[in-house]
Coordinates of C-alpha atoms in Angstrom, one line a residue:
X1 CA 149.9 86.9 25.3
X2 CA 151.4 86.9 28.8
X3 CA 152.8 83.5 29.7
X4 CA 153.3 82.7 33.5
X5 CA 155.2 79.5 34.1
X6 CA 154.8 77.1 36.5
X7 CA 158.0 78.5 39.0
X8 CA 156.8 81.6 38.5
X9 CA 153.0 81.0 40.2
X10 CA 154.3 78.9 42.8
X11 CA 156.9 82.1 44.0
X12 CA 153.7 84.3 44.0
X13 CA 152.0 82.0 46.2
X14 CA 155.1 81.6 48.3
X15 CA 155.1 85.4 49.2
X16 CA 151.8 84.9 50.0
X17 CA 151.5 81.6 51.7
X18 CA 154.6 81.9 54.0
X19 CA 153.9 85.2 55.5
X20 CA 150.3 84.1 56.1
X21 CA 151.5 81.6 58.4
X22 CA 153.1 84.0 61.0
X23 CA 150.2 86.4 60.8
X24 CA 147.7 83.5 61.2
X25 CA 149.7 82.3 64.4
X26 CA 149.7 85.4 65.9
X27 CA 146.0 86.1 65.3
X28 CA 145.7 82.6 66.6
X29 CA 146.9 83.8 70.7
X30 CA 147.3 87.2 70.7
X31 CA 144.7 89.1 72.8
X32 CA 141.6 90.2 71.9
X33 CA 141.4 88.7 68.5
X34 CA 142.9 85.0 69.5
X35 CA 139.8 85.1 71.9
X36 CA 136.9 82.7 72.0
X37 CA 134.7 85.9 71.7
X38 CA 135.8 86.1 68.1
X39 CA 134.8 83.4 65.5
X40 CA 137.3 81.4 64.0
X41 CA 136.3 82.8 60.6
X42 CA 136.7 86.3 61.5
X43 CA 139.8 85.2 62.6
X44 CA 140.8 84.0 59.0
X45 CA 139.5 87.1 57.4
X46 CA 141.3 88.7 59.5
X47 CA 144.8 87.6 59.0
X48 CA 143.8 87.0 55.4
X49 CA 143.2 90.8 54.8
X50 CA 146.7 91.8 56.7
X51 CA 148.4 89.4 54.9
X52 CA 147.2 91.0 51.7
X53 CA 148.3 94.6 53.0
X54 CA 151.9 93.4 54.6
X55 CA 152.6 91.0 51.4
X56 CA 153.5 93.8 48.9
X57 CA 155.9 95.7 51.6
X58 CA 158.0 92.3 52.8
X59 CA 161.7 91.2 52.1
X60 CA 162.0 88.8 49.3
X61 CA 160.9 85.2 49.9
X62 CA 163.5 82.6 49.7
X63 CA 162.8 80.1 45.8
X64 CA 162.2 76.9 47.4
X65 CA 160.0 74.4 45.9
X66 CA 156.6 74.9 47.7
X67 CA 155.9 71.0 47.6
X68 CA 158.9 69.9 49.7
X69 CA 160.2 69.6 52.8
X70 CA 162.1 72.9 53.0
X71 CA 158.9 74.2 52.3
X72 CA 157.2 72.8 54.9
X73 CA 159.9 73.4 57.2
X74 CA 159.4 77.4 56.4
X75 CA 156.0 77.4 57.0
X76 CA 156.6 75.5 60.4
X77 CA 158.9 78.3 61.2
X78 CA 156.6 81.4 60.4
X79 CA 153.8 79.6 62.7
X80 CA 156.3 78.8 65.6
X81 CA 157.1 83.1 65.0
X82 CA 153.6 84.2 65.5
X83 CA 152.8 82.1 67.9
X84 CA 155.9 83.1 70.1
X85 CA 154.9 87.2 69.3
X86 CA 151.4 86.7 70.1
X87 CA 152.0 84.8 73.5
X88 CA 154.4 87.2 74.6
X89 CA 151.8 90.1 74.5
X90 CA 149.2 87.7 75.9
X91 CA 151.3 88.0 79.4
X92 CA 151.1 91.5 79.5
X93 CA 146.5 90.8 80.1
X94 CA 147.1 87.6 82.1
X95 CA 149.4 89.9 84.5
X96 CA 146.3 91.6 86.0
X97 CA 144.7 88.2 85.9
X98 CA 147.0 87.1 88.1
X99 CA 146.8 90.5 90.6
X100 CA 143.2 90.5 90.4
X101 CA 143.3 86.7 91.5
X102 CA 145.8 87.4 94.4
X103 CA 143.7 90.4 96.0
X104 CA 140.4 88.6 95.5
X105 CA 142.1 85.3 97.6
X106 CA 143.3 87.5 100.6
X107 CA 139.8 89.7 100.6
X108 CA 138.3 86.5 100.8
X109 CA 136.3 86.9 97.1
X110 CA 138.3 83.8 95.9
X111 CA 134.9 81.8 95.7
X112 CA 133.3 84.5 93.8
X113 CA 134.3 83.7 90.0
X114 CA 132.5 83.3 86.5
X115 CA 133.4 82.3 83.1
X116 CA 135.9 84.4 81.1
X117 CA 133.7 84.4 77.8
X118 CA 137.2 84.8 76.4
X119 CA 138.9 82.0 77.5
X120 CA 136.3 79.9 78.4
X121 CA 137.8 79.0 81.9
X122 CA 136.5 80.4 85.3
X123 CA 138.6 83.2 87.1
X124 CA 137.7 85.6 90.0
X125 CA 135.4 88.6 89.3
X126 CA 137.8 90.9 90.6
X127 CA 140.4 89.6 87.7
X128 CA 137.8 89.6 85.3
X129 CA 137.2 93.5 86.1
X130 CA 140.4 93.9 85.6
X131 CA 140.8 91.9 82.2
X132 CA 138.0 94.5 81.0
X133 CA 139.4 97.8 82.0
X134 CA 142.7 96.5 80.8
X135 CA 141.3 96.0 76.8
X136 CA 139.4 99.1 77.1
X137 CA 142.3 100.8 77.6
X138 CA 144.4 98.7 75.0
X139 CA 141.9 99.6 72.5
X140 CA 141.8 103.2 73.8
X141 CA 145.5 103.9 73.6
X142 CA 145.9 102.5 70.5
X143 CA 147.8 99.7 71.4
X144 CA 146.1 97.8 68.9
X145 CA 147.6 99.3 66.2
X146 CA 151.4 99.5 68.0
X147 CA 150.8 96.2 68.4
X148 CA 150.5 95.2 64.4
X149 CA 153.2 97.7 63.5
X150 CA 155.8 95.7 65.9
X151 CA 154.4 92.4 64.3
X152 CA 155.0 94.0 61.1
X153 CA 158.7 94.9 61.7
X154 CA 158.9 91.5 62.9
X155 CA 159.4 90.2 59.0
X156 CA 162.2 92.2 58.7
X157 CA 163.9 92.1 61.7
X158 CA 163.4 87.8 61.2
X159 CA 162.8 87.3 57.8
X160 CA 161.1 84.2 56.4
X161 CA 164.0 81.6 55.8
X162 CA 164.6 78.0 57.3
X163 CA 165.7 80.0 60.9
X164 CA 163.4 80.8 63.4
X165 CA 163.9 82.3 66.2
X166 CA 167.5 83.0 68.3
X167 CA 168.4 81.6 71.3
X168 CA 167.9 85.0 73.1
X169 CA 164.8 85.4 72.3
X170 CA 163.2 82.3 73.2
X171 CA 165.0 82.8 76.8
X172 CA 163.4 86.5 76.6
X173 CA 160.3 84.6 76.2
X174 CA 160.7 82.2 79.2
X175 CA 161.9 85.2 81.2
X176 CA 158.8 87.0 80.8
X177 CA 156.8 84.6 82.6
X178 CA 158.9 85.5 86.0
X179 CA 158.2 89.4 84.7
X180 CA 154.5 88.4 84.8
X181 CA 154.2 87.5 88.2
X182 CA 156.8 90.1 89.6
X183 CA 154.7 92.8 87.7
X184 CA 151.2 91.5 89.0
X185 CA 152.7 91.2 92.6
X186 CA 153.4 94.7 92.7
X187 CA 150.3 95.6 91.6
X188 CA 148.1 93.7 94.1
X189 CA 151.3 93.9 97.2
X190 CA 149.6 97.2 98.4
X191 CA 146.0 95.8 99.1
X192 CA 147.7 92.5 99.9
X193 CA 149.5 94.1 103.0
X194 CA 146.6 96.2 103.9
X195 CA 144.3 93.3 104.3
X196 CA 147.2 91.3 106.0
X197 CA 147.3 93.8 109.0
X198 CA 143.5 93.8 109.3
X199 CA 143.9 90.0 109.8
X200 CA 146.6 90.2 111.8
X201 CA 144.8 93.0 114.1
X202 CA 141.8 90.7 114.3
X203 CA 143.9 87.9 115.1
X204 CA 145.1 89.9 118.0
X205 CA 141.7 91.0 119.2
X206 CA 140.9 87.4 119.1
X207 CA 143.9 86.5 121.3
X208 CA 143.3 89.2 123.5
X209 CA 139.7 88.5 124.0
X210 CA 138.6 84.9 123.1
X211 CA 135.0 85.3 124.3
X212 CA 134.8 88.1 121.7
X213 CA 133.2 86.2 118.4
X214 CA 135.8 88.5 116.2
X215 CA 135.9 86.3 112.8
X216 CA 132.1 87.0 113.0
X217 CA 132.5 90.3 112.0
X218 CA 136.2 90.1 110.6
X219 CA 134.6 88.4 107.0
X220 CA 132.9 90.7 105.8
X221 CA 134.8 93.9 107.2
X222 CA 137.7 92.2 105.0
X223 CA 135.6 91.7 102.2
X224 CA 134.4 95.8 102.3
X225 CA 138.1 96.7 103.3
X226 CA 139.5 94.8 100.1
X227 CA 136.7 96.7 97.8
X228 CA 137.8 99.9 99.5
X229 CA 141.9 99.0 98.1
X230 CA 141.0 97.9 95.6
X231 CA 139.0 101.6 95.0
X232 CA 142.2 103.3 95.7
X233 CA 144.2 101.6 93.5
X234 CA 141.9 102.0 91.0
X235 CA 143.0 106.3 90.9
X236 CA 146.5 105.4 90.5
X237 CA 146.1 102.3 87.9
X238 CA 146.3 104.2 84.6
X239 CA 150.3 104.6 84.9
X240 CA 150.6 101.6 86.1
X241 CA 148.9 99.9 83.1
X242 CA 151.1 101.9 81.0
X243 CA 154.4 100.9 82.9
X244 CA 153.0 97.1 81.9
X245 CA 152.2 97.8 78.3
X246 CA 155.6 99.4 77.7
X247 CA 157.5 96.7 79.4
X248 CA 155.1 94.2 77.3
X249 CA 155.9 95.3 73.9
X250 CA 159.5 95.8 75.0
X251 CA 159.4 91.9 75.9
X252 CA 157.7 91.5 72.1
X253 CA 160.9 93.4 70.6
X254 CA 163.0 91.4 72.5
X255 CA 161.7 88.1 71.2
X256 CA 162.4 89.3 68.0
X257 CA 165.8 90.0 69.0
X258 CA 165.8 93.7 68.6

């Protein structure tokens, strides 16, 4: 008769418990599945069935007692860890959040906005285009899937232990905030500078000719001469999304501190 002892079950449920902790974290924020769109029980099935696939694979646990504060500590840690991996990809979709919101304010389509199903907040319709045609190509390009086998690395690369994460890495995280809006401005700067010499030729016109009623006409000629940018970056935004989804899972590697 096989006898399991007491240490012995709680070690098992260690390697199990532990690592589910990270991958729960990161399912919790990362985009796509840390959406609103997707229930929070599909969530838990979710990181459920990857922890089950990722378990057998993983370093070694460390034997702590799984009823104490070291315990708890290590669990604490492993959430912290996803948490940090799956916000650090979330920049790379709120980038063209951010460059759909700054073209839609200088076309003058800043008042036209709707609720992101996903987040459950209201953003412009132009960013919300955006949002969409970014996580059709995500899903398209696999980055999905690049995505989990960087995540997975992640548990060797920081293995679960009382550390968390370095110094570096949550700098590397803070840093890629500034990247954000540095990336998303030069994205929108070509429509932005467009539009800004159409004001500033109407605001000329105006000056030259004040009896003229220019803003009458100057709306919604900026309005059809942002949609006509915004067209023509449109041919050109496939390598810029890729440029953005490198640099994005670059910042997730650097996190980690690889």
């Amino acid at each position: 008769m096989i006898e399991v002892t007491e240490q012995q079950l709680m070690n098992l449920l260690a390697e199990f418990l532990w690592p589910l902790f990270r991958v729960a974290g990161f399912f919790m924020v990362v985009p796509i599945f840390g959406t609103q769109l997707v229930p929070q029980r599909v969530r838990l099935g979710v990181a459920l069935l990857t922890t089950i696939a990722i378990a057998p694979v993983l370093p070694p646990v460390p034997e702590v007692e799984l009823i104490s504060g070291t315990s708890f500590l290590i669990g604490a840690q492993q959430l912290l860890i996803g948490i940090a991996l799956g916000f650090s990809l979330q920049l790379l979709f709120q980038l063209f959040v951010v460059a759909g919101q700054s073209m839609a304010m200088q076309m003058g389509l800043g008042f036209a906005s709707m609720v992101d199903p996903a987040n459950g907040v209201s953003v412009a319709v132009l960013s919300q285009f955006l949002v969409m045609l970014t996580t059709i190509l995500f899903l398209s390009l696999n980055g999905h899937l690049i995505m989990i086998e960087i995540f997975v690395e992640s548990f060797r690369v920081i293995p679960i232990s009382t550390g968390g994460l370095a110094g570096e890495g949550i700098m590397s995280l803070v840093l890629g905030a500034s990247w954000m809006f540095s990336a998303a401005l030069m994205i929108a700067l070509p429509a932005i500078t467009a539009l800004l010499i159409v004001n500033i030729s109407f605001g000329v016109m105006t000056r030259a000719a004040p009896q003229l009623n220019i803003f009458s006409i100057g709306f919604p000629f900026t309005i059809v001469m942002g949609i006509v940018m915004v067209w023509v970056l449109l041919s050109g935004f496939l390598p810029r999304y890729e440029s953005a989804m490198q640099e994005g899972l670059r910042l997730m590697r650097t996190v980690m501190g690889v």
